[in-house]
Short mmCIF file of C-alpha atoms and ligand atoms in Angstrom, two decimals:
data_model
loop_
_atom_site.label_atom_id
_atom_site.label_comp_id
_atom_site.label_asym_id
_atom_site.label_seq_id
_atom_site.Cartn_x
_atom_site.Cartn_y
_atom_site.Cartn_z
CA MET A 1 -2.42 -7.74 -0.55
CA LYS A 2 -5.36 -9.41 -2.22
CA THR A 3 -3.75 -12.81 -1.68
CA ALA A 4 -2.87 -11.84 1.89
CA SER A 5 -6.54 -11.18 2.59
CA ARG A 6 -7.42 -14.54 1.03
CA VAL A 7 -4.87 -16.33 3.23
CA LEU A 8 -6.13 -14.60 6.38
CA GLY A 9 -9.77 -15.17 5.42
CA THR A 10 -9.18 -18.86 4.73
CA ALA A 11 -7.30 -19.28 8.02
CA PHE A 12 -10.24 -17.69 9.84
CA PHE A 13 -12.61 -20.01 7.98
CA LEU A 14 -10.59 -23.05 9.00
CA GLU A 15 -10.97 -21.94 12.61
CA GLY A 16 -14.75 -22.01 12.20
CA PHE A 17 -15.48 -18.34 11.51
CA GLU A 18 -17.81 -16.83 8.95
CA VAL A 19 -15.64 -14.73 6.66
CA GLN A 20 -15.66 -12.07 3.98
CA ASP A 21 -12.53 -10.91 2.21
CA ALA A 22 -12.33 -8.49 -0.64
CA PRO A 23 -9.73 -6.33 -2.34
CA ARG A 24 -10.22 -2.70 -3.31
CA TYR A 25 -8.04 -1.40 -6.10
CA GLY A 26 -6.92 2.15 -6.61
CA ALA A 27 -5.62 3.59 -9.84
CA GLU A 28 -4.21 1.05 -12.27
CA ARG A 29 -0.57 1.99 -12.11
CA ARG A 30 2.63 0.71 -10.64
CA GLY A 31 2.96 1.83 -7.03
CA ALA A 32 -0.71 2.76 -6.58
CA PRO A 33 -2.08 1.69 -3.20
CA ILE A 34 -4.22 -1.44 -2.93
CA PHE A 35 -6.39 -2.33 0.03
CA ALA A 36 -7.91 -5.63 1.07
CA TYR A 37 -10.46 -6.18 3.80
CA VAL A 38 -11.18 -9.20 5.96
CA ARG A 39 -14.32 -9.35 8.07
CA ALA A 40 -14.80 -12.36 10.35
CA SER A 41 -17.50 -13.29 12.82
CA ARG A 42 -18.71 -16.25 14.83
CA GLN A 43 -22.21 -15.58 13.43
CA ALA A 44 -23.44 -15.01 9.89
CA ILE A 45 -22.26 -11.68 8.52
CA ASN A 46 -24.98 -9.55 7.00
CA GLU A 47 -22.94 -6.40 6.65
CA ARG A 48 -21.39 -5.72 3.24
CA GLY A 49 -18.95 -3.26 1.79
CA ILE A 50 -15.75 -1.73 3.05
CA ILE A 51 -14.90 -1.83 6.75
CA GLN A 52 -15.60 1.59 8.20
CA HIS A 53 -14.13 1.01 11.67
CA PRO A 54 -11.34 -1.57 11.56
CA ASP A 55 -10.11 -3.42 14.66
CA LEU A 56 -6.76 -4.00 12.95
CA VAL A 57 -5.00 -2.15 10.15
CA VAL A 58 -1.94 -3.79 8.60
CA VAL A 59 0.25 -1.48 6.52
CA ALA A 60 2.53 -3.43 4.20
CA ASP A 61 4.27 -0.37 2.77
CA ASP A 62 4.96 2.42 5.26
CA SER A 63 5.55 4.99 2.50
CA LEU A 64 1.74 5.03 2.04
CA VAL A 65 0.98 6.21 5.57
CA PRO A 66 1.54 9.93 4.95
CA ILE A 67 -0.33 9.94 1.61
CA PRO A 68 -3.94 11.03 2.25
CA ALA A 69 -5.21 9.35 -0.93
CA ALA A 70 -4.06 5.98 0.41
CA GLY A 71 -6.54 6.33 3.30
CA VAL A 72 -4.44 4.30 5.73
CA LEU A 73 -5.80 6.15 8.77
CA GLN A 74 -9.46 6.08 7.78
CA GLY A 75 -11.83 4.98 10.54
CA LEU A 76 -9.14 4.47 13.18
CA ASP A 77 -9.98 4.98 16.83
CA ARG A 78 -8.15 4.23 20.07
CA HIS A 79 -9.19 0.56 19.93
CA THR A 80 -7.72 0.01 16.48
CA VAL A 81 -4.42 -1.82 16.47
CA MET A 82 -2.05 -0.67 13.76
CA LEU A 83 0.66 -2.99 12.49
CA ILE A 84 3.19 -1.32 10.22
CA ASN A 85 5.84 -3.04 8.15
CA SER A 86 8.59 -0.55 8.85
CA HIS A 87 12.16 0.00 10.02
CA ASP A 88 11.01 2.79 12.35
CA ALA A 89 10.11 2.10 15.98
CA PRO A 90 6.47 1.97 17.14
CA GLU A 91 7.02 5.07 19.31
CA VAL A 92 8.15 7.01 16.25
CA TRP A 93 4.92 6.14 14.42
CA THR A 94 2.75 6.83 17.46
CA GLN A 95 4.25 10.29 17.78
CA ARG A 96 4.35 10.96 14.04
CA LEU A 97 0.68 10.11 13.57
CA ASN A 98 -0.53 11.32 16.95
CA LEU A 99 -2.33 8.03 17.50
CA ASP A 100 -4.08 6.96 20.71
CA GLY A 101 -4.30 3.27 19.82
CA PRO A 102 -1.55 0.63 19.94
CA VAL A 103 1.05 0.62 17.17
CA LEU A 104 3.16 -2.44 16.44
CA ILE A 105 5.92 -3.06 13.95
CA LEU A 106 6.26 -6.10 11.72
CA PRO A 107 9.86 -7.03 12.47
CA ALA A 108 10.36 -9.73 9.80
CA SER A 109 13.50 -9.57 7.66
CA GLU A 110 15.06 -6.46 9.17
CA GLU A 111 17.92 -6.69 6.68
CA VAL A 112 15.61 -5.80 3.76
CA GLU A 113 16.31 -2.20 2.80
CA ASP A 114 13.15 -1.37 0.87
CA ARG A 115 10.25 -2.73 2.91
CA ALA A 116 7.85 -2.48 -0.01
CA GLU A 117 10.06 -4.92 -1.90
CA LEU A 118 10.12 -7.44 0.95
CA PRO A 119 9.72 -10.89 -0.63
CA PHE A 120 6.37 -12.45 0.20
CA VAL A 121 5.34 -9.44 2.26
CA GLY A 122 1.69 -10.43 1.76
CA THR A 123 1.97 -13.74 3.57
CA ALA A 124 4.12 -12.12 6.28
CA CYS A 125 1.36 -9.55 6.86
CA ALA A 126 -1.38 -12.19 6.87
CA ALA A 127 0.55 -14.32 9.37
CA ALA A 128 1.32 -11.35 11.62
CA ALA A 129 -2.36 -10.38 11.57
CA ALA A 130 -3.32 -13.98 12.42
CA ARG A 131 -1.03 -13.87 15.46
CA LEU A 132 -2.38 -10.53 16.70
CA LEU A 133 -5.95 -11.84 16.42
CA GLY A 134 -5.09 -14.74 18.73
CA VAL A 135 -7.72 -17.09 17.31
CA ILE A 136 -5.78 -18.56 14.40
CA GLY A 137 -3.35 -21.42 15.04
CA ARG A 138 -0.20 -22.31 13.10
CA ASP A 139 -1.89 -25.30 11.46
CA SER A 140 -4.76 -23.26 10.07
CA LEU A 141 -2.33 -20.61 8.84
CA GLN A 142 -0.18 -23.19 7.06
CA GLN A 143 -3.23 -24.90 5.60
CA ALA A 144 -4.56 -21.56 4.35
CA ILE A 145 -1.25 -20.75 2.65
CA GLY A 146 -1.32 -24.16 0.95
CA ALA A 147 -4.92 -23.67 -0.15
CA GLU A 148 -4.40 -20.17 -1.56
CA LEU A 149 -0.94 -20.56 -3.07
CA GLY A 150 -0.90 -24.27 -3.94
CA HIS A 151 -1.28 -23.50 -7.66
CA LEU A 152 2.14 -21.80 -7.58
CA GLY A 153 3.90 -25.07 -6.78
CA PRO A 154 5.46 -26.58 -3.62
CA LYS A 155 8.62 -24.48 -3.77
CA LEU A 156 6.81 -21.16 -3.54
CA VAL A 157 4.38 -22.49 -0.96
CA ALA A 158 7.35 -23.55 1.20
CA LYS A 159 9.00 -20.13 0.84
CA ASN A 160 5.79 -18.34 1.76
CA GLU A 161 5.25 -20.64 4.72
CA LYS A 162 8.75 -19.91 5.97
CA VAL A 163 8.26 -16.13 5.84
CA ALA A 164 4.77 -16.40 7.29
CA LEU A 165 5.75 -18.58 10.24
CA GLN A 166 8.71 -16.32 10.96
CA ALA A 167 6.38 -13.32 11.21
CA TYR A 168 3.87 -15.38 13.22
CA ASP A 169 6.53 -16.42 15.74
CA LEU A 170 8.09 -12.97 16.01
CA LEU A 171 4.79 -11.50 17.18
CA GLU A 172 4.17 -14.19 19.78
CA HIS A 173 4.26 -11.68 22.65
CA HIS A 174 1.42 -9.75 21.04
CA THR A 175 -0.94 -12.70 20.64
CA GLY A 176 -4.52 -11.55 21.07
CA THR A 177 -3.71 -7.80 21.01
CA VAL A 178 -6.68 -7.35 18.71
CA THR A 179 -9.81 -7.98 20.73
CA GLU A 180 -13.09 -9.25 19.36
CA GLY A 181 -15.63 -6.54 18.70
CA THR A 182 -19.21 -6.72 19.89
CA GLU A 183 -22.14 -7.45 17.62
CA VAL A 184 -22.96 -4.58 15.28
CA ARG A 185 -26.69 -4.13 14.66
CA ALA A 186 -28.05 -2.45 11.60
CA THR A 187 -30.08 -0.15 13.85
CA GLN A 188 -26.81 1.20 15.25
CA TYR A 189 -25.75 2.44 11.85
CA GLN A 190 -25.26 6.15 11.83
CA VAL A 191 -26.03 7.94 8.64
CA PRO A 192 -23.21 10.37 7.88
CA ALA A 193 -24.26 13.87 8.84
CA TRP A 194 -24.53 16.59 6.23
CA ILE A 195 -21.99 19.33 6.43
CA GLU A 196 -23.46 22.66 5.43
CA THR A 197 -20.99 24.74 3.50
CA PRO A 198 -21.65 28.35 2.64
CA PHE A 199 -22.16 29.29 -0.99
CA GLU A 200 -19.20 30.99 -2.55
CA THR A 201 -18.41 32.11 -6.01
CA VAL A 202 -16.96 29.38 -8.24
CA GLY A 203 -13.70 31.25 -8.56
CA ARG A 204 -13.31 31.05 -4.79
CA SER A 205 -14.72 27.61 -3.98
CA ALA A 206 -13.26 25.55 -6.83
CA PRO A 207 -10.56 27.54 -8.54
CA SER A 208 -8.48 24.55 -9.51
CA ILE A 209 -11.35 22.87 -11.35
CA HIS A 210 -12.48 25.85 -13.35
CA ALA A 211 -9.12 27.33 -14.19
CA ALA A 212 -7.25 25.92 -17.18
CA ALA A 213 -4.19 23.65 -16.99
CA THR A 214 -4.29 23.12 -13.24
CA SER A 215 -3.88 19.33 -13.24
CA THR A 216 -0.14 19.93 -13.10
CA GLN A 217 -0.69 20.88 -9.47
CA VAL A 218 -1.50 17.26 -8.67
CA LYS A 219 1.90 15.68 -8.14
CA THR A 220 1.23 12.20 -9.50
CA GLY A 221 4.91 11.29 -9.07
CA LEU A 222 4.52 10.99 -5.29
CA TRP A 223 3.71 7.29 -5.37
CA ARG A 224 6.52 6.27 -7.67
CA THR A 225 8.48 3.24 -6.48
CA MET A 226 10.95 3.14 -9.41
CA ARG A 227 12.59 6.16 -11.04
CA PRO A 228 13.68 6.28 -14.71
CA ILE A 229 17.06 7.98 -15.21
CA ILE A 230 18.30 9.03 -18.63
CA ASP A 231 21.94 8.40 -19.41
CA TYR A 232 22.56 11.29 -21.81
CA SER A 233 25.86 9.81 -22.99
CA ARG A 234 23.86 6.96 -24.58
CA CYS A 235 20.77 8.95 -25.55
CA ASN A 236 20.65 9.50 -29.32
CA ARG A 237 17.98 12.24 -29.11
CA CYS A 238 15.21 10.21 -30.77
CA TRP A 239 12.91 12.16 -28.48
CA TRP A 240 9.73 11.27 -30.37
CA VAL A 241 10.06 7.75 -28.97
CA CYS A 242 10.17 8.29 -25.22
CA SER A 243 8.12 11.50 -25.16
CA THR A 244 5.35 9.87 -27.24
CA PHE A 245 5.20 6.63 -25.31
CA CYS A 246 5.12 8.28 -21.87
CA PRO A 247 1.42 7.94 -20.97
CA ASP A 248 1.58 10.87 -18.57
CA GLY A 249 3.28 13.36 -20.87
CA ALA A 250 6.02 13.55 -18.26
CA ILE A 251 8.84 13.71 -20.83
CA SER A 252 9.33 17.08 -22.46
CA VAL A 253 11.94 17.92 -25.06
CA SER A 254 14.35 20.84 -24.89
CA SER A 255 15.00 23.01 -27.93
CA ASP A 256 18.12 20.97 -28.73
CA GLY A 257 16.19 17.67 -28.71
CA LYS A 258 17.13 16.54 -25.20
CA PRO A 259 14.40 14.54 -23.38
CA LEU A 260 13.69 15.80 -19.86
CA ILE A 261 11.69 13.83 -17.29
CA ASP A 262 9.35 15.76 -15.01
CA TYR A 263 9.67 13.80 -11.77
CA ASP A 264 6.74 15.61 -10.15
CA HIS A 265 4.49 13.82 -12.64
CA CYS A 266 6.39 10.69 -13.69
CA LYS A 267 4.50 7.78 -12.12
CA GLY A 268 7.32 5.28 -12.62
CA CYS A 269 5.48 2.98 -15.04
CA LEU A 270 8.83 2.39 -16.81
CA ILE A 271 7.31 2.28 -20.29
CA CYS A 272 10.03 4.69 -21.40
CA VAL A 273 12.67 2.24 -20.14
CA SER A 274 11.26 -0.56 -22.26
CA LYS A 275 10.80 1.61 -25.38
CA CYS A 276 14.12 3.48 -25.50
CA PRO A 277 15.99 1.97 -28.52
CA PRO A 278 19.59 2.30 -27.20
CA HIS A 279 18.57 1.43 -23.61
CA ALA A 280 19.60 4.85 -22.40
CA ILE A 281 17.00 4.93 -19.62
CA GLU A 282 17.75 3.01 -16.47
CA ALA A 283 15.30 2.24 -13.67
CA ILE A 284 16.48 2.62 -10.10
CA SER A 285 14.55 2.32 -6.86
CA GLU A 286 12.97 5.59 -5.70
CA HIS A 287 14.39 5.04 -2.22
CA ALA A 288 17.91 4.74 -3.63
CA ALA A 289 17.39 7.82 -5.82
CA GLN A 290 16.17 9.91 -2.88
CA ALA A 291 19.03 8.71 -0.67
CA ALA A 292 21.55 9.70 -3.36
CA GLU A 293 19.88 13.13 -3.70
CA ALA A 294 20.02 13.68 0.06
CA GLU A 295 23.70 12.77 0.09
CA ARG A 296 24.46 15.20 -2.72
CA ALA A 297 22.55 17.94 -0.88
S1 SF4 B 1 14.04 7.16 -26.46
FE1 SF4 B 1 15.95 6.90 -25.32
S2 SF4 B 1 17.53 7.47 -26.77
FE2 SF4 B 1 15.60 8.24 -27.59
S3 SF4 B 1 15.51 10.34 -26.77
FE3 SF4 B 1 14.42 9.07 -25.34
S4 SF4 B 1 15.99 8.57 -23.82
FE4 SF4 B 1 17.06 9.28 -25.60
S1 SF4 B 2 8.71 9.14 -17.69
FE1 SF4 B 2 8.80 6.94 -18.10
S2 SF4 B 2 8.40 6.01 -16.13
FE2 SF4 B 2 7.76 8.15 -15.97
S3 SF4 B 2 5.58 8.11 -16.45
FE3 SF4 B 2 6.67 8.53 -18.36
S4 SF4 B 2 6.97 6.52 -19.33
FE4 SF4 B 2 6.41 6.16 -17.18
#
């Protein structure tokens, strides 16, 4: 996503715009959301920081939309265009999210099962965004990809270009859907209003902070993209290995020495997979694991 913002920013620049692009990282863990912002203007940009009211939001991984911590819907209004990389139809997302603004779907590579694993999804998103903006031509897009990814070698640049141009062409009918905003003056900035909350006793207002052992209520396994599965026929019960290496303490040990993974809190870092001596822990995609569970149910 960081590279996608660089590609889009450079393409804007090549079209004569002033540009800012910047990534914002979340928690350092596999599957944690990452954001990147691009701000472009025909005049010098004096504003800094995150974009509070985006004209376009591109969601590369649709599993992040329902997670409040990912902040996908922050600052949206009825003018914001939302482009989601998803198998679901735009109407489904409009209804699901109760949105007033336009919702579009990135239709590239429909045959890919797990959209988050779509090869070169970053360049596809950057190219789709470029098309929706209507002010970035194919040449600038290609040049930007070459400039940002050139260090990876011609083969990878060519592959990225192919995916990007495919996404760019597929959204042809939506060229210019995102309209240019008007000038934003510093004097128009609205300071966030205070919200007065009534005083309550600590036990009532913040019970989960002041009570002991409540962090278990935060289900950190929600963002997992890969799931470790223990094959107990190969597991030799050297439980001190996997349970010690798990950084989240998500592997407990039963009284007979059997390691048990707590999937509510396993973040899918796969350290246990790499440390298990007899390779008894396999990693499978979370989507596949959930589909298998649903079938069993
Ligand atoms: S490290 Fe591997 S073999 Fe050892 S207890 Fe854990 S899962 Fe079993
Ligand atoms: S159980 Fe394995 S994959 Fe899950 S958090 Fe622990 S080490 Fe990481």
